[in-house]
Amino acid sequence: MNKIRMNIKEAEDYLNGIPKFSKKTTMENERKLLALLGHPEAEQRFVHVAGTNGKGSVCAFLSRILLEQGHHVGTFISPHLVDITERFLIDGEQVPEEEFLAAFHQVYDLCREREGEIVHPSYFEFLFLIGMLIFKARQVDVTVLEVGLGGRLDATNVIENPLVCVIASVSLDHTEILGETISEIAGEKAGIIKAGCPVVYDDSVPEASEVIRRKADGRSAPAWPVNPSDIRITERGRSGIGFQLLEGALSGVELKVPFVADYQAMNASLAVTAAALLRQKLPLPRTESLQPGDLWAAGVRSALLHVSWPGRMEPVLPGVYMDGAHNDDGIRVFIETVTKLPCEGKKYLLFSAVVEKDYETMIDAICRQADFDGFILTELDSYRALPLADIRRAFEGKTDKPVRCFEAIGEAFAFAREQKRPEDLLFIAGSLYLAGSIKELLRGNS
């Protein structure tokens, strides 16, 4: 069989076309694919991270902490905002296109050669296989692995014996797949817990915590809850927040993250707690023993201060913050951040959404609870885009503040920037697709 070789655009077009002929397959099929690829996951050491919101931030914090401690770190995340290679990080940097393509073609060739013997992997499964090949080839010390959707049946859950599991915030999202209650969704997230594997979890929601604790007990997995009462915010400003952990690892140490949202203190605390557990399992590669506590603490502080996580209340320009909030809980914490952030002028929101989200509820919360002085609305360039007319109708039915509409994202963003004065704040939210489009615009202007 002649081998076909694609460039990055052709490979991405192929991946985007997968849903047309393949749905999620079984764990057995995925294990067979891994076996045929030579079990690239077999010798890797994993940290497995699930959650409705915050799991990507936890991965970013934890990866940076591990990197600061001298480890060679692979990170698998989703979704990407602009480049598909954003999903595969080596020591915090996107993998080069040639490395992505080399792994892509390994999986692609296998699918062609074994057609009829295997089921073609879904879009996310294909990307997971690519990630396993990349991280094996790079011989990383540890792979930080973000769940795609849920946990129990997620493609990433084929891994065995992770070093630590982390479950970030649990809330209602993807209810058509994961369940209609917090308890049901928490059960899917808790499906990543393995026998004897420590699990660190966000202890904010009692219904979710009960399910996670029960699952951990059933699998003899040590449970490490992080409760909001364990965290004290000490500083808020346009450049980030300061906080202290009152219990557990680094209790009483002043920590700071370069994000303005309070919820990032919880995500960072989950990462710090997991990192403390990993100290016993991942001794530093270039030393005979663990770092002294004060040196380790200094490394954690430095890591948190210098971490970056695109599209999550990210300052993209002076006074301009971009957030990927796109579900009820995400919008709730987004509103909390907008309300608490100091502003000497006016606050504006640039918004769009995808059609399958409960946009009416999100917009109702934004209009009732946030103190925006005006709204700029647009439509996504995607088959999943919510029509601009529907967004406009929802906003105009719930606010008497000015509403401006633009069919093109570029026009909406240009208007928002022209309208904004130096003392004003502009926020961008509603969809990660919107965040990605703004990223592309900013890249084109740089």
XYZ file of C-alpha atoms in Angstrom:
446
model
C 0.000 0.000 0.000
C 1.371 3.382 -1.036
C 1.844 5.704 1.911
C 0.134 9.088 1.761
C 1.899 12.046 3.323
C 0.034 15.210 4.307
C 1.011 18.691 5.379
C -0.348 20.196 8.608
C -3.462 21.657 6.974
C -4.294 18.417 5.193
C -3.794 16.444 8.389
C -6.071 18.794 10.319
C -8.700 18.636 7.566
C -8.556 14.839 7.773
C -8.998 14.907 11.543
C -11.891 17.365 11.304
C -13.564 14.999 8.855
C -13.423 11.978 11.157
C -16.877 12.480 12.773
C -18.375 11.903 9.351
C -17.409 8.237 9.415
C -16.504 7.383 13.013
C -18.017 7.800 16.469
C -16.410 7.075 19.816
C -15.195 3.485 19.850
C -14.760 1.028 22.712
C -11.938 0.836 25.234
C -11.099 -2.596 23.798
C -10.617 -1.105 20.344
C -8.471 1.675 21.757
C -6.295 -0.802 23.650
C -5.883 -2.772 20.430
C -4.759 0.370 18.613
C -2.230 1.103 21.356
C -0.936 -2.458 21.162
C -0.519 -2.222 17.383
C 1.389 1.030 17.889
C 3.760 -0.742 20.283
C 2.115 0.424 23.524
C 3.579 3.951 23.555
C 1.812 4.595 26.861
C 3.324 1.609 28.676
C 6.447 3.208 30.122
C 4.992 6.661 30.729
C 4.109 7.984 34.188
C 0.843 9.882 34.286
C -1.066 12.472 36.246
C -4.719 12.210 35.189
C -6.911 15.328 35.461
C -10.708 15.526 35.091
C -13.381 18.116 35.919
C -16.106 20.227 34.342
C -14.239 23.517 34.602
C -10.667 24.154 35.661
C -8.992 20.930 34.571
C -6.946 22.676 31.903
C -5.762 25.278 34.396
C -4.791 22.533 36.856
C -2.764 20.883 34.087
C -1.032 24.183 33.328
C -0.175 24.860 36.990
C 0.986 21.311 37.654
C 3.062 21.065 34.476
C 4.833 24.305 35.320
C 5.527 23.165 38.891
C 7.001 19.881 37.662
C 9.080 21.699 35.057
C 10.385 24.090 37.712
C 11.488 21.075 39.772
C 13.641 19.830 36.896
C 11.312 17.286 35.302
C 10.848 16.739 31.564
C 7.075 17.183 31.181
C 4.589 16.220 28.486
C 1.122 17.787 28.656
C -1.956 16.686 26.690
C -4.787 19.238 26.755
C -7.914 20.231 24.852
C -9.300 22.038 23.044
C -6.887 24.132 21.033
C -7.625 27.786 20.322
C -5.723 28.296 17.050
C -3.143 25.592 16.252
C -3.885 21.898 16.722
C -0.325 21.468 18.050
C -1.385 23.468 21.154
C -2.756 20.170 22.480
C 0.705 18.602 22.778
C 3.173 20.426 24.995
C 6.738 19.472 25.835
C 8.078 21.432 28.799
C 5.353 24.002 28.202
C 6.031 24.504 24.472
C 3.921 23.341 21.530
C 5.483 20.462 19.652
C 6.873 21.354 16.212
C 4.656 20.548 13.242
C 7.052 17.883 12.000
C 6.785 15.934 15.258
C 3.007 16.166 15.191
C 2.930 14.979 11.571
C 5.288 12.066 12.245
C 2.960 10.767 14.962
C -0.147 11.559 12.907
C 1.109 9.456 10.011
C 1.878 6.522 12.313
C -1.758 6.416 13.404
C -3.051 7.198 9.917
C -0.994 4.413 8.316
C -2.194 1.949 10.949
C -5.825 2.820 10.234
C -5.314 2.242 6.507
C -3.293 -0.957 6.866
C -5.624 -2.565 9.430
C -8.912 -1.401 7.937
C -11.520 -4.040 8.651
C -9.541 -5.376 11.600
C -9.937 -2.289 13.775
C -12.524 0.452 14.169
C -11.267 3.839 13.053
C -10.628 6.014 16.144
C -12.783 9.053 16.803
C -11.354 12.573 16.521
C -10.316 12.762 20.185
C -9.083 9.154 20.287
C -6.889 9.834 17.253
C -5.392 12.872 18.988
C -4.802 10.890 22.187
C -2.894 8.242 20.212
C -0.805 10.981 18.588
C -0.020 12.361 22.025
C 1.097 8.992 23.362
C 3.498 8.593 20.431
C 4.908 12.100 20.810
C 5.515 11.777 24.549
C 7.104 8.345 24.164
C 9.439 9.628 21.468
C 10.441 12.577 23.679
C 10.964 10.267 26.685
C 9.235 12.611 29.114
C 9.561 12.020 32.868
C 5.843 12.514 33.459
C 2.772 13.102 31.292
C 0.032 15.411 32.555
C -3.106 14.104 30.885
C -6.329 16.104 30.638
C -9.594 14.215 30.205
C -11.534 15.189 27.090
C -15.098 14.580 28.270
C -16.323 12.973 31.469
C -13.762 10.464 32.634
C -15.071 6.926 32.995
C -15.484 6.366 29.254
C -13.008 8.979 28.049
C -10.262 7.908 25.662
C -7.607 8.890 28.201
C -8.984 6.422 30.755
C -7.238 3.482 29.104
C -4.122 4.391 31.038
C -3.359 2.252 34.069
C -1.804 3.120 37.431
C -1.494 6.911 37.231
C 0.684 8.458 39.930
C -2.067 10.867 41.016
C -5.593 11.695 39.852
C -7.055 15.191 40.145
C -10.731 16.136 39.847
C -11.359 19.863 39.454
C -14.713 21.661 39.736
C -17.785 19.539 38.952
C -20.935 21.212 37.602
C -23.703 20.665 35.061
C -22.427 20.488 31.484
C -22.820 17.995 28.625
C -25.870 16.668 30.482
C -27.049 14.824 27.374
C -23.950 12.607 27.678
C -22.807 12.646 31.301
C -26.059 12.814 33.260
C -28.635 15.315 34.446
C -27.491 15.733 38.059
C -24.277 16.760 39.812
C -24.054 13.287 41.353
C -24.323 11.566 37.972
C -21.711 13.824 36.406
C -19.396 13.430 39.416
C -19.699 9.659 38.990
C -18.421 9.970 35.426
C -15.513 12.207 36.521
C -14.673 9.848 39.396
C -14.362 7.043 36.867
C -10.690 7.976 36.452
C -9.903 6.915 40.037
C -7.782 3.760 40.053
C -7.154 1.271 42.859
C -4.730 2.684 45.405
C -4.101 5.872 43.392
C -4.295 9.129 45.408
C -7.054 11.479 44.246
C -6.988 15.231 44.869
C -10.359 16.919 44.371
C -12.222 20.218 44.575
C -14.393 19.896 47.677
C -16.664 22.852 46.849
C -19.839 20.941 45.938
C -21.083 18.478 48.596
C -23.016 16.290 46.132
C -19.933 15.845 43.955
C -17.596 15.331 46.909
C -19.767 12.566 48.336
C -19.625 10.631 45.070
C -15.854 11.116 44.723
C -15.190 10.035 48.321
C -17.360 6.950 47.908
C -15.595 5.972 44.699
C -12.185 6.542 46.299
C -13.129 4.450 49.339
C -14.340 1.636 47.089
C -10.986 1.541 45.344
C -8.811 2.071 48.428
C -7.600 5.332 46.903
C -6.351 7.956 49.384
C -8.531 11.073 49.025
C -7.181 14.622 49.414
C -10.000 17.221 49.374
C -9.289 20.916 48.883
C -12.127 23.011 50.304
C -12.663 26.726 49.580
C -12.385 27.320 53.325
C -8.783 26.070 53.068
C -7.904 29.034 50.809
C -7.626 32.689 51.798
C -7.392 35.376 49.100
C -4.866 37.988 50.262
C -4.546 40.267 47.238
C -6.493 41.226 44.119
C -5.298 43.350 41.231
C -5.300 43.667 37.471
C -2.131 41.549 37.237
C -3.261 38.614 39.397
C -4.308 37.409 42.826
C -2.425 36.406 45.957
C -3.585 33.652 48.285
C -2.599 31.314 51.096
C -3.432 27.686 51.745
C -4.536 27.295 55.351
C -4.234 23.497 55.362
C -2.003 20.901 53.710
C 0.970 21.508 51.450
C 2.628 24.937 51.786
C 0.098 26.070 54.386
C 0.669 29.700 55.304
C 3.021 30.388 52.387
C 2.133 33.454 50.326
C 1.385 32.357 46.753
C 0.444 34.358 43.678
C -0.902 33.544 40.224
C -0.970 35.878 37.187
C -4.746 35.524 36.778
C -7.472 37.806 38.092
C -10.128 35.138 38.758
C -10.526 33.857 42.333
C -11.239 30.337 41.067
C -7.644 30.094 39.889
C -6.613 29.984 43.550
C -8.546 26.716 43.853
C -7.046 25.322 40.639
C -3.544 26.271 41.764
C -4.210 24.732 45.200
C -5.263 21.450 43.588
C -2.037 21.478 41.571
C 0.098 22.266 44.632
C -1.529 19.445 46.600
C -0.958 17.003 43.749
C 2.631 18.199 43.338
C 3.302 17.555 47.026
C 2.128 13.954 46.587
C 4.265 13.596 43.473
C 7.416 14.579 45.394
C 7.405 11.084 46.888
C 6.792 9.382 43.542
C 8.956 11.516 41.229
C 12.311 12.222 42.895
C 14.256 14.847 41.057
C 16.088 13.344 38.063
C 19.444 14.926 38.862
C 19.619 14.423 42.630
C 19.763 11.516 45.035
C 17.064 12.891 47.324
C 14.117 15.250 47.435
C 14.696 18.978 47.411
C 14.693 20.586 50.858
C 11.262 21.924 51.732
C 12.184 25.615 51.501
C 13.783 25.172 48.059
C 10.789 23.156 46.862
C 8.402 25.835 48.131
C 10.372 28.562 46.351
C 10.155 26.568 43.128
C 6.394 26.169 43.484
C 5.962 29.891 44.126
C 8.010 30.740 41.038
C 6.125 28.215 38.906
C 2.692 29.576 39.869
C 3.778 33.136 39.233
C 5.035 32.390 35.710
C 2.403 29.973 34.443
C 0.343 30.868 31.355
C -2.991 29.487 30.250
C -4.460 31.024 27.077
C -8.118 31.957 26.958
C -8.844 31.668 30.684
C -9.376 35.219 31.944
C -6.234 35.984 29.985
C -5.050 39.598 29.669
C -4.535 39.903 25.905
C -4.203 43.696 25.730
C -4.152 46.427 28.373
C -7.549 46.316 30.037
C -8.770 43.490 27.768
C -9.474 40.041 29.270
C -10.418 36.942 27.314
C -12.165 34.021 28.975
C -13.427 30.751 27.535
C -16.455 30.625 29.871
C -19.110 28.729 27.927
C -21.409 26.951 30.412
C -23.479 27.913 33.451
C -20.759 27.349 36.038
C -18.089 28.955 33.875
C -20.253 32.039 33.415
C -20.985 32.129 37.154
C -17.320 32.379 38.118
C -16.680 34.704 35.179
C -19.301 37.087 36.572
C -17.744 36.874 40.027
C -14.396 37.880 38.543
C -15.857 40.750 36.508
C -17.639 42.066 39.600
C -14.544 41.963 41.834
C -12.014 43.324 39.354
C -11.218 47.004 40.052
C -12.349 49.334 37.259
C -12.134 53.123 37.108
C -14.228 53.371 33.950
C -16.862 51.272 32.196
C -17.058 47.530 31.563
C -17.994 46.047 28.186
C -18.606 42.471 27.057
C -17.923 40.952 23.638
C -20.013 37.771 23.460
C -20.922 34.851 21.216
C -21.897 31.223 21.757
C -22.443 27.833 20.152
C -25.913 26.553 19.505
C -25.910 23.528 21.834
C -25.199 25.537 25.000
C -27.916 26.884 27.295
C -27.278 30.400 26.095
C -30.531 31.815 27.507
C -29.449 30.930 31.053
C -25.930 32.275 30.507
C -27.200 35.580 29.089
C -29.809 35.940 31.840
C -27.096 35.571 34.496
C -24.810 38.042 32.700
C -27.520 40.683 32.435
C -28.861 40.256 35.979
C -25.654 39.767 37.950
C -22.818 41.518 36.118
C -22.350 45.276 35.958
C -21.613 45.690 32.262
C -22.213 49.069 30.637
C -22.675 47.694 27.136
C -22.605 44.551 25.002
C -21.001 43.791 21.637
C -22.436 40.663 20.002
C -21.193 38.614 17.074
C -21.587 35.232 15.371
C -18.956 32.503 15.341
C -17.453 31.258 12.096
C -18.513 27.666 12.752
C -21.247 25.213 11.831
C -22.035 25.171 15.572
C -22.551 28.933 15.733
C -25.598 30.303 17.505
C -27.282 32.730 15.065
C -26.610 36.368 15.832
C -30.346 37.099 15.755
C -30.924 34.656 18.619
C -28.107 36.168 20.690
C -29.432 39.668 20.083
C -32.986 38.698 20.999
C -31.819 37.128 24.260
C -29.800 40.178 25.300
C -32.348 42.804 24.285
C -35.025 40.933 26.236
C -33.000 41.108 29.434
C -31.080 44.399 29.446
C -31.602 48.082 28.781
C -27.878 48.646 28.284
C -26.591 49.374 24.743
C -26.349 46.324 22.482
C -24.337 46.435 19.250
C -24.277 43.545 16.760
C -21.707 42.599 14.127
C -21.826 39.628 11.790
C -18.032 39.346 11.623
C -15.903 38.756 14.712
C -13.192 41.061 13.365
C -15.646 43.946 13.035
C -17.002 43.332 16.534
C -13.532 43.273 18.071
C -12.441 46.379 16.179
C -15.520 48.280 17.381
C -14.973 47.122 20.962
C -11.366 48.326 20.940
C -12.319 51.678 19.402
C -15.045 52.213 21.989
C -12.845 51.296 24.963
C -11.091 54.142 26.786
C -7.875 53.517 28.776
C -9.774 53.378 32.095
C -12.394 50.941 30.737
C -12.297 47.136 30.809
C -13.295 44.893 27.912
C -14.156 41.237 28.496
C -14.528 38.509 25.867
C -16.534 35.388 26.789
C -19.161 32.848 25.743
C -17.138 30.365 23.699
C -13.645 28.974 23.260
C -14.264 29.314 19.506
C -14.587 33.064 20.051
C -11.385 33.076 22.104
C -9.585 31.236 19.307
C -10.817 33.682 16.681
C -9.655 36.652 18.745
C -6.269 34.944 19.169
C -5.961 34.687 15.399
C -6.855 38.355 14.976
C -4.269 39.400 17.534
C -1.638 37.199 15.904
C -2.369 38.786 12.535
C -1.909 42.252 14.020
C 1.355 41.440 15.811
